[in-house]
CSV table of C-alpha atoms in Angstrom, one decimal:
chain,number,residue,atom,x,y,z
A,417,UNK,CA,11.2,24.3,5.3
A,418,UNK,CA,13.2,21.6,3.3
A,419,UNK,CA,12.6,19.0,5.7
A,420,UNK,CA,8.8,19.2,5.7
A,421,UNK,CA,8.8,19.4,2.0
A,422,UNK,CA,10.8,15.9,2.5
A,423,UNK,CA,8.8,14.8,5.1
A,424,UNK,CA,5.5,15.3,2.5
A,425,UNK,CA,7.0,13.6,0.1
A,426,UNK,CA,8.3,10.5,1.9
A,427,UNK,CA,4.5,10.5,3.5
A,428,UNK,CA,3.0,10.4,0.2
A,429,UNK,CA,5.0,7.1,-1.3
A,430,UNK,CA,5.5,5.3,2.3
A,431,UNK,CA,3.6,4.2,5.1
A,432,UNK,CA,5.1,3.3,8.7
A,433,UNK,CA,3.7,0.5,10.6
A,434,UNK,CA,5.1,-1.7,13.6
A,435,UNK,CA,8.5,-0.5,13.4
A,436,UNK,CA,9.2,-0.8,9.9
A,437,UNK,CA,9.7,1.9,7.4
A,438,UNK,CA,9.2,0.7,3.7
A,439,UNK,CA,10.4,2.8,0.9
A,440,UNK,CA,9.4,2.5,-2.6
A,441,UNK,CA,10.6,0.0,-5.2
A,442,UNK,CA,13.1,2.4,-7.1
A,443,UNK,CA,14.7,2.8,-3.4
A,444,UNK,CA,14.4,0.0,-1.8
A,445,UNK,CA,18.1,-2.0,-1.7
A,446,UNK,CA,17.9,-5.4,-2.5
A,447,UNK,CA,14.5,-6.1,-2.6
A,448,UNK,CA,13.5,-9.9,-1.7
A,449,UNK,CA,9.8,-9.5,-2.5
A,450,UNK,CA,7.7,-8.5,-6.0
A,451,UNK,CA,4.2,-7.7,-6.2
A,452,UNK,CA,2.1,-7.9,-9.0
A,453,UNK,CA,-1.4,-7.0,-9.2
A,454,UNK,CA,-3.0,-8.0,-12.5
A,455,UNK,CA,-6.3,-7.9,-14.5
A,456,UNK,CA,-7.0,-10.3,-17.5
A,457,UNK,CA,-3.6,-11.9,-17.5
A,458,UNK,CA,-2.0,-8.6,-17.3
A,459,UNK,CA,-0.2,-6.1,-14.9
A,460,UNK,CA,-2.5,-4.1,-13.5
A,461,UNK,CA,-1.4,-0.6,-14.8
A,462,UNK,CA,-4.0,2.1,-14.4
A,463,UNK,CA,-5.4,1.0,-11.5
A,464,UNK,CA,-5.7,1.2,-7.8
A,465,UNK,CA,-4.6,-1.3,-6.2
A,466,UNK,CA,-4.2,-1.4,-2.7
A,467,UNK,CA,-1.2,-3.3,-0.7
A,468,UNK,CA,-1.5,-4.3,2.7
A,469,UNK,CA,1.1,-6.6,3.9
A,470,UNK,CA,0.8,-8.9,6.9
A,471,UNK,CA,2.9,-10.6,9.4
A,472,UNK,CA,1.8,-14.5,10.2
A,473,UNK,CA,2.8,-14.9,13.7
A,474,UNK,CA,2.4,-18.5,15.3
A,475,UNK,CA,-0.4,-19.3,12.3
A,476,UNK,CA,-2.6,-16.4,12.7
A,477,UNK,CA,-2.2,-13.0,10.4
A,478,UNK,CA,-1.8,-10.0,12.5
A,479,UNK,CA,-4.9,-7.4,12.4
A,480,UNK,CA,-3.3,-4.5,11.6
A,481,UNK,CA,-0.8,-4.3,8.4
A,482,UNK,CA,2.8,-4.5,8.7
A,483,UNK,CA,2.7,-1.9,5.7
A,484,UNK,CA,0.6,-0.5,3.3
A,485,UNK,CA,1.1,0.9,0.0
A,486,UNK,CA,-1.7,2.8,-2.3
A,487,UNK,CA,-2.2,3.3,-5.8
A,488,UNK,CA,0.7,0.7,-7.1
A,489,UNK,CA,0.1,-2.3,-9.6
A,490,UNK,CA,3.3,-4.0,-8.5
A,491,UNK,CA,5.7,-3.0,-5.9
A,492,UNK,CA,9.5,-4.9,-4.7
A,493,UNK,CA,10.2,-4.1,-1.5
A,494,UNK,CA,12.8,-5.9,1.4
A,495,UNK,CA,11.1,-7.7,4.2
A,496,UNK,CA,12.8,-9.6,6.9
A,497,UNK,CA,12.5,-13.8,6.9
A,498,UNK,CA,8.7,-15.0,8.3
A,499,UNK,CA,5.7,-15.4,6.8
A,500,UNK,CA,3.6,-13.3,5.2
A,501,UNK,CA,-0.3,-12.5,3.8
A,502,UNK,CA,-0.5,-10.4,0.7
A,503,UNK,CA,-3.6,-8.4,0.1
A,504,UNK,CA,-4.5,-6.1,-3.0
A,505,UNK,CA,-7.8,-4.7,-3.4
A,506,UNK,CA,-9.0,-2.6,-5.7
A,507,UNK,CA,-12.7,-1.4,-6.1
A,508,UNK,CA,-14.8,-4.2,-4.1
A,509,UNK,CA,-12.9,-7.0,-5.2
A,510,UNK,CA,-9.8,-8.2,-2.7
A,511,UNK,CA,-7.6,-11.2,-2.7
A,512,UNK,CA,-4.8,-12.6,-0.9
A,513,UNK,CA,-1.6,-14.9,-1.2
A,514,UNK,CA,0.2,-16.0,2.2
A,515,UNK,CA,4.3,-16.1,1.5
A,516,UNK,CA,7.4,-16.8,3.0
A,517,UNK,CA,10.1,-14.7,3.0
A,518,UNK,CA,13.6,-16.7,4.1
A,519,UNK,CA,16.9,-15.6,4.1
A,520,UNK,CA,18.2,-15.8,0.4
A,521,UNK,CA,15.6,-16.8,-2.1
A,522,UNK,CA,13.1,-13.5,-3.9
A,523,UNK,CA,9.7,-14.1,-4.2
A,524,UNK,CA,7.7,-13.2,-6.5
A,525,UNK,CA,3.7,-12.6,-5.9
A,526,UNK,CA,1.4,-12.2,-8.5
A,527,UNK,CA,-2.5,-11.4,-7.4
A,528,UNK,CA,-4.9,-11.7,-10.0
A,529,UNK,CA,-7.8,-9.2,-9.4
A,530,UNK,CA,-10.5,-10.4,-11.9
């Protein structure tokens, strides 16, 4: 019975796609990229905004997500070196910042959704 109560409640806060488990910010161990979604200059709070993440492979962005977070304004999470497309969407407005993540430098990625 514990685990499944576990198992809803990692469910809830991550999603598992291609291999790679993300966890949420507060866990996640040395994150080396910040996402900030933000409305008039401003974080986003209060609002749903959508992550998907997406690996770049050879120039072209994968079609399905490499993860996916919901109803977050900003997240840090640990991805391995590449390249990357950022996507936040929230209501019917979406917008997206490609990213590289190397080996030692953090990135942050602010995605304004006005």
């Amino acid at each position: 019975m514990t685990m499944n109560i576990i198992r809803k409640i990692f469910a809830t806060t991550a999603v598992v796609i291609s291999g790679f488990v993300a966890v949420p910010a507060m866990a996640t161990p040395n994150p080396n990229v910040t996402l900030m979604a933000t409305l008039d200059q401003s974080p986003a709070f209060n609002s749903s905004v959508r992550w998907s993440v997406f690996r770049v492979e050879n120039g072209v962005r994968e079609l399905q997500p490499y993860i996916v977070y919901d109803n977050r304004h900003s997240l840090a999470i640990r991805l391995p070196p590449g390249r990357y497309v950022a996507e936040a969407s929230r209501e019917s407005v979406s917008r997206t910042r490609t990213f590289d993540v190397g080996s030692y430098a953090a990135n942050n990625i602010v995605v304004a959704l006005d």
